[in-house]
mmCIF file of C-alpha atoms in Angstrom:
data_model
loop_
_atom_site.group_PDB
_atom_site.id
_atom_site.type_symbol
_atom_site.label_atom_id
_atom_site.label_comp_id
_atom_site.label_asym_id
_atom_site.label_seq_id
_atom_site.Cartn_x
_atom_site.Cartn_y
_atom_site.Cartn_z
ATOM 1 C CA MET A 1 -79.890 0.298 87.754
ATOM 2 C CA TRP A 2 -76.502 1.060 86.204
ATOM 3 C CA ARG A 3 -75.973 3.484 83.268
ATOM 4 C CA ALA A 4 -72.841 4.321 81.237
ATOM 5 C CA VAL A 5 -71.963 7.967 80.713
ATOM 6 C CA PRO A 6 -70.034 8.868 77.525
ATOM 7 C CA SER A 7 -66.372 9.680 77.950
ATOM 8 C CA ARG A 8 -64.790 13.039 77.047
ATOM 9 C CA VAL A 9 -61.481 13.762 75.300
ATOM 10 C CA THR A 10 -59.615 17.032 75.822
ATOM 11 C CA CYS A 11 -56.565 17.759 73.592
ATOM 12 C CA GLN A 12 -53.895 20.389 74.106
ATOM 13 C CA ARG A 13 -51.294 21.364 71.426
ATOM 14 C CA HIS A 14 -47.711 22.080 72.402
ATOM 15 C CA THR A 15 -45.844 24.000 69.705
ATOM 16 C CA LEU A 16 -42.078 24.195 69.381
ATOM 17 C CA PRO A 17 -40.073 27.380 68.532
ATOM 18 C CA ARG A 18 -40.534 29.017 65.091
ATOM 19 C CA GLY A 19 -38.624 27.306 62.274
ATOM 20 C CA SER A 20 -39.248 23.807 63.593
ATOM 21 C CA ALA A 21 -41.331 21.399 61.537
ATOM 22 C CA ILE A 22 -42.542 19.117 64.360
ATOM 23 C CA GLY A 23 -44.902 19.668 67.284
ATOM 24 C CA ASN A 24 -46.584 17.507 69.977
ATOM 25 C CA ILE A 25 -50.260 17.052 70.742
ATOM 26 C CA THR A 26 -51.243 15.861 74.223
ATOM 27 C CA CYS A 27 -54.768 14.568 74.717
ATOM 28 C CA THR A 28 -56.484 13.853 78.021
ATOM 29 C CA THR A 29 -59.270 11.291 78.087
ATOM 30 C CA HIS A 30 -61.877 11.516 80.778
ATOM 31 C CA LYS A 31 -63.553 8.170 81.367
ATOM 32 C CA PRO A 32 -66.463 7.999 83.778
ATOM 33 C CA LEU A 33 -67.130 5.100 86.056
ATOM 34 C CA PRO A 34 -70.513 3.409 85.773
ATOM 35 C CA VAL A 35 -73.007 5.027 88.164
ATOM 36 C CA ARG A 36 -76.181 3.713 89.670
ATOM 37 C CA THR A 37 -79.431 5.623 89.415
ATOM 38 C CA THR A 38 -82.060 5.428 92.098
ATOM 39 C CA LEU A 39 -85.545 6.626 91.393
ATOM 40 C CA GLY A 40 -84.451 8.414 88.324
ATOM 41 C CA VAL A 41 -81.750 10.437 90.157
ATOM 42 C CA TYR A 42 -78.187 10.107 89.067
ATOM 43 C CA SER A 43 -75.514 9.687 91.619
ATOM 44 C CA PRO A 44 -72.477 11.954 91.359
ATOM 45 C CA SER A 45 -70.101 10.762 88.644
ATOM 46 C CA LEU A 46 -66.666 9.672 89.581
ATOM 47 C CA TRP A 47 -63.997 10.731 87.073
ATOM 48 C CA TYR A 48 -60.381 9.898 86.603
ATOM 49 C CA GLN A 49 -57.884 11.276 84.123
ATOM 50 C CA HIS A 50 -55.652 9.270 81.762
ATOM 51 C CA GLU A 51 -53.052 11.195 79.771
ATOM 52 C CA VAL A 52 -52.136 9.831 76.322
ATOM 53 C CA VAL A 53 -49.406 11.242 74.055
ATOM 54 C CA PHE A 54 -50.226 10.818 70.350
ATOM 55 C CA VAL A 55 -47.843 10.601 67.350
ATOM 56 C CA GLU A 56 -45.962 13.776 66.521
ATOM 57 C CA SER A 57 -47.609 15.973 63.906
ATOM 58 C CA VAL A 58 -45.831 17.912 61.154
ATOM 59 C CA VAL A 59 -45.865 21.697 61.171
ATOM 60 C CA ILE A 60 -44.849 23.241 57.792
ATOM 61 C CA ASP A 61 -42.936 26.489 57.814
ATOM 62 C CA MET A 62 -44.118 29.297 55.518
ATOM 63 C CA GLY A 63 -40.731 29.538 53.731
ATOM 64 C CA THR A 64 -40.781 25.828 52.967
ATOM 65 C CA LEU A 65 -44.324 26.110 51.649
ATOM 66 C CA ILE A 66 -43.388 29.031 49.353
ATOM 67 C CA GLY A 67 -40.285 27.216 48.066
ATOM 68 C CA SER A 68 -42.251 24.048 47.300
ATOM 69 C CA GLY A 69 -44.908 26.059 45.475
ATOM 70 C CA THR A 70 -42.235 27.808 43.395
ATOM 71 C CA VAL A 71 -40.660 24.519 42.381
ATOM 72 C CA VAL A 72 -44.036 23.065 41.420
ATOM 73 C CA LEU A 73 -44.835 26.190 39.415
ATOM 74 C CA ILE A 74 -41.536 26.031 37.495
ATOM 75 C CA VAL A 75 -42.035 22.339 36.703
ATOM 76 C CA GLY A 76 -45.573 23.001 35.521
ATOM 77 C CA LEU A 77 -44.435 25.861 33.291
ATOM 78 C CA GLY A 78 -41.749 23.648 31.747
ATOM 79 C CA ILE A 79 -44.258 20.892 31.015
ATOM 80 C CA GLY A 80 -46.672 23.423 29.545
ATOM 81 C CA VAL A 81 -43.987 24.927 27.272
ATOM 82 C CA LEU A 82 -42.958 21.503 26.002
ATOM 83 C CA PHE A 83 -46.554 20.527 25.359
ATOM 84 C CA GLY A 84 -47.160 23.830 23.549
ATOM 85 C CA LEU A 85 -44.118 23.320 21.336
ATOM 86 C CA ARG A 86 -45.258 19.837 20.431
ATOM 87 C CA THR A 87 -48.757 20.949 19.534
ATOM 88 C CA SER A 88 -47.908 24.267 17.800
ATOM 89 C CA PRO A 89 -47.641 24.580 13.966
ATOM 90 C CA GLY A 90 -43.890 25.025 14.261
ATOM 91 C CA GLY A 91 -43.641 21.821 16.252
ATOM 92 C CA GLN A 92 -45.763 20.050 13.639
ATOM 93 C CA ARG A 93 -43.410 21.207 10.884
ATOM 94 C CA TYR A 94 -40.459 20.063 12.949
ATOM 95 C CA ARG A 95 -42.001 16.617 13.348
ATOM 96 C CA ASP A 96 -42.728 16.454 9.603
ATOM 97 C CA VAL A 97 -39.126 17.340 8.767
ATOM 98 C CA GLU A 98 -37.860 14.806 11.282
ATOM 99 C CA SER A 99 -40.058 12.064 9.826
ATOM 100 C CA LYS A 100 -38.961 12.929 6.275
ATOM 101 C CA LEU A 101 -35.324 12.813 7.340
ATOM 102 C CA ASP A 102 -35.832 9.405 8.923
ATOM 103 C CA GLN A 103 -37.579 8.178 5.767
ATOM 104 C CA THR A 104 -34.728 9.511 3.607
ATOM 105 C CA LEU A 105 -32.138 7.744 5.741
ATOM 106 C CA GLN A 106 -34.103 4.510 5.537
ATOM 107 C CA ASP A 107 -34.404 4.817 1.745
ATOM 108 C CA LYS A 108 -30.649 5.490 1.460
ATOM 109 C CA LYS A 109 -29.875 2.450 3.597
ATOM 110 C CA GLY A 110 -32.194 0.306 1.467
ATOM 111 C CA TYR A 111 -30.583 1.599 -1.755
ATOM 112 C CA GLU A 112 -27.102 0.790 -0.458
ATOM 113 C CA ASP A 113 -28.226 -2.715 0.453
ATOM 114 C CA GLU A 114 -29.674 -3.186 -3.048
ATOM 115 C CA VAL A 115 -26.416 -2.009 -4.673
ATOM 116 C CA VAL A 116 -24.350 -4.421 -2.578
ATOM 117 C CA GLU A 117 -26.731 -7.266 -3.356
ATOM 118 C CA HIS A 118 -26.681 -6.429 -7.079
ATOM 119 C CA PHE A 119 -22.892 -6.538 -7.376
ATOM 120 C CA THR A 120 -22.710 -9.660 -5.236
ATOM 121 C CA ASP A 121 -25.136 -11.431 -7.571
ATOM 122 C CA THR A 122 -23.182 -10.102 -10.579
ATOM 123 C CA ALA A 123 -19.943 -11.569 -9.214
ATOM 124 C CA LYS A 124 -21.650 -14.917 -8.659
ATOM 125 C CA LEU A 125 -23.050 -14.919 -12.196
ATOM 126 C CA LEU A 126 -19.635 -14.076 -13.668
ATOM 127 C CA ASN A 127 -18.084 -16.937 -11.737
ATOM 128 C CA ASN A 128 -20.811 -19.234 -13.024
ATOM 129 C CA LEU A 129 -20.205 -17.936 -16.561
ATOM 130 C CA THR A 130 -16.487 -18.693 -16.267
ATOM 131 C CA GLU A 131 -17.192 -22.200 -15.082
ATOM 132 C CA SER A 132 -19.718 -22.685 -17.887
ATOM 133 C CA TYR A 133 -17.159 -21.461 -20.461
ATOM 134 C CA ARG A 134 -14.627 -23.963 -19.169
ATOM 135 C CA ASP A 135 -17.206 -26.728 -19.384
ATOM 136 C CA VAL A 136 -18.103 -25.739 -22.966
ATOM 137 C CA HIS A 137 -14.426 -25.586 -23.954
ATOM 138 C CA ASP A 138 -13.692 -28.993 -22.454
ATOM 139 C CA HIS A 139 -16.751 -30.429 -24.179
ATOM 140 C CA LEU A 140 -15.687 -29.037 -27.564
ATOM 141 C CA ALA A 141 -12.110 -30.187 -27.051
ATOM 142 C CA LYS A 142 -13.225 -33.708 -26.230
ATOM 143 C CA GLY A 143 -15.543 -33.739 -29.227
ATOM 144 C CA ALA A 144 -12.731 -32.542 -31.516
ATOM 145 C CA ALA A 145 -10.393 -35.219 -30.206
ATOM 146 C CA THR A 146 -13.016 -37.899 -30.707
ATOM 147 C CA LEU A 147 -14.565 -36.857 -34.005
ATOM 148 C CA CYS A 148 -11.720 -35.070 -35.804
ATOM 149 C CA GLN A 149 -8.147 -36.006 -36.686
ATOM 150 C CA GLY A 150 -5.607 -33.918 -34.859
ATOM 151 C CA GLU A 151 -3.285 -33.704 -31.953
ATOM 152 C CA GLY A 152 -6.039 -33.663 -29.395
ATOM 153 C CA PRO A 153 -7.645 -30.972 -27.308
ATOM 154 C CA VAL A 154 -5.781 -27.885 -26.242
ATOM 155 C CA SER A 155 -5.910 -27.180 -22.510
ATOM 156 C CA LEU A 156 -6.856 -23.776 -21.266
ATOM 157 C CA ASP A 157 -3.678 -23.685 -19.228
ATOM 158 C CA ARG A 158 -1.709 -23.320 -22.458
ATOM 159 C CA LEU A 159 -3.725 -20.302 -23.582
ATOM 160 C CA ASP A 160 -1.690 -17.767 -21.671
ATOM 161 C CA ASP A 161 0.164 -14.652 -22.712
ATOM 162 C CA GLY A 162 3.692 -15.960 -22.178
ATOM 163 C CA ARG A 163 3.915 -18.422 -25.092
ATOM 164 C CA ASN A 164 7.139 -20.199 -25.930
ATOM 165 C CA MET A 165 8.827 -18.773 -29.044
ATOM 166 C CA ALA A 166 10.002 -22.238 -29.973
ATOM 167 C CA GLU A 167 6.415 -23.165 -30.846
ATOM 168 C CA ILE A 168 6.280 -20.498 -33.632
ATOM 169 C CA PRO A 169 7.445 -21.771 -37.031
ATOM 170 C CA ALA A 170 10.632 -20.239 -38.432
ATOM 171 C CA ALA A 171 8.830 -19.013 -41.561
ATOM 172 C CA LEU A 172 6.519 -16.883 -39.404
ATOM 173 C CA ALA A 173 9.096 -15.693 -36.895
ATOM 174 C CA ASP A 174 10.603 -13.067 -39.285
ATOM 175 C CA ILE A 175 7.321 -11.300 -40.000
ATOM 176 C CA HIS A 176 7.229 -7.609 -39.104
ATOM 177 C CA PRO A 177 4.201 -5.407 -38.838
ATOM 178 C CA PRO A 178 3.490 -3.067 -41.774
ATOM 179 C CA LEU A 179 5.116 0.364 -41.687
ATOM 180 C CA ASP A 180 3.109 3.561 -41.715
ATOM 181 C CA TYR A 181 5.676 5.363 -43.891
ATOM 182 C CA ALA A 182 7.573 4.726 -47.163
ATOM 183 C CA PRO A 183 11.108 3.409 -46.580
ATOM 184 C CA LYS A 184 14.137 4.915 -48.392
ATOM 185 C CA THR A 185 15.155 3.308 -51.658
ATOM 186 C CA SER A 186 18.763 4.610 -51.351
ATOM 187 C CA PRO A 187 20.934 6.112 -48.626
ATOM 188 C CA ASP A 188 21.120 9.456 -50.459
ATOM 189 C CA GLU A 189 17.359 9.816 -50.564
ATOM 190 C CA LYS A 190 15.875 12.376 -48.217
ATOM 191 C CA GLY A 191 13.568 11.125 -45.522
ATOM 192 C CA MET A 192 10.016 12.183 -44.803
ATOM 193 C CA LEU A 193 11.115 14.432 -41.943
ATOM 194 C CA ASN A 194 13.444 16.457 -44.172
ATOM 195 C CA GLU A 195 12.270 19.970 -45.010
ATOM 196 C CA GLU A 196 12.885 19.464 -48.753
ATOM 197 C CA PHE A 197 11.090 16.114 -48.921
ATOM 198 C CA GLY A 198 8.682 16.098 -51.835
ATOM 199 C CA LEU A 199 9.910 19.409 -53.263
ATOM 200 C CA GLU A 200 12.226 17.928 -55.901
ATOM 201 C CA ARG A 201 11.249 18.637 -59.528
ATOM 202 C CA LYS A 202 11.647 15.986 -62.116
ATOM 203 C CA PRO A 203 13.385 17.097 -65.367
ATOM 204 C CA THR A 204 10.967 17.501 -68.295
ATOM 205 C CA GLU A 205 11.689 17.442 -72.060
ATOM 206 C CA SER A 206 12.103 20.887 -73.591
ATOM 207 C CA SER A 207 9.159 21.828 -75.716
ATOM 208 C CA PRO A 208 9.832 23.213 -79.296
ATOM 209 C CA GLU A 209 9.960 26.962 -79.449
ATOM 210 C CA SER A 210 6.948 28.568 -81.019
ATOM 211 C CA PRO A 211 7.575 30.764 -84.142
ATOM 212 C CA GLU A 212 7.851 34.410 -83.489
ATOM 213 C CA GLU A 213 4.860 36.463 -84.389
ATOM 214 C CA PRO A 214 5.370 38.977 -87.239
ATOM 215 C CA LYS A 215 5.769 42.521 -86.128
ATOM 216 C CA LYS A 216 3.015 44.871 -86.997
ATOM 217 C CA PRO A 217 3.990 47.716 -89.311
ATOM 218 C CA ASP A 218 4.117 51.138 -87.825
ATOM 219 C CA SER A 219 1.096 53.206 -88.494
ATOM 220 C CA LEU A 220 1.473 56.197 -90.658
#
């Protein structure tokens, strides 16, 4: 009768000099051959050795471990400080001010857009009003030419500032605007800017002399 005996594995670690991060592990596997038992007595086991080299393992230096822990600690502290600032009352006030500033900027932008739209619509309405005035004028001119006796409608192109003087009648060409001062009646008369203007006295008729009052007699 044949029986299988479990195999054994023996591992031995080979370390490299200090400061190195890599070491080797060598394992030895002991595999028994199947043995035959007779009357319940095992025969001597026959063993052979098979050496297997496993994948290199990483050995971390103490300085590297301390440096990594320090970096992780600094990063964690930074994250904690940022989180604390965001959740503190001061951070809440900062967020409120930031949101109000954003809202103010949005309101300002909306107001500017409304102003631009308002004046754009106003310009369009004024253009429409000008066109409507021309249409009304042409309509009235055509009606006057058809219903009334005259020379016909007057075009808007003739209603400009530079009119021809030949179109003004001669009787109206010599009209001057009224003066705001009294003109001189003679060359010898003093003007309004003279210092003695208005100070002349007109001669008046001499009034009859009144009779002298009788003298009172001296008192005794």
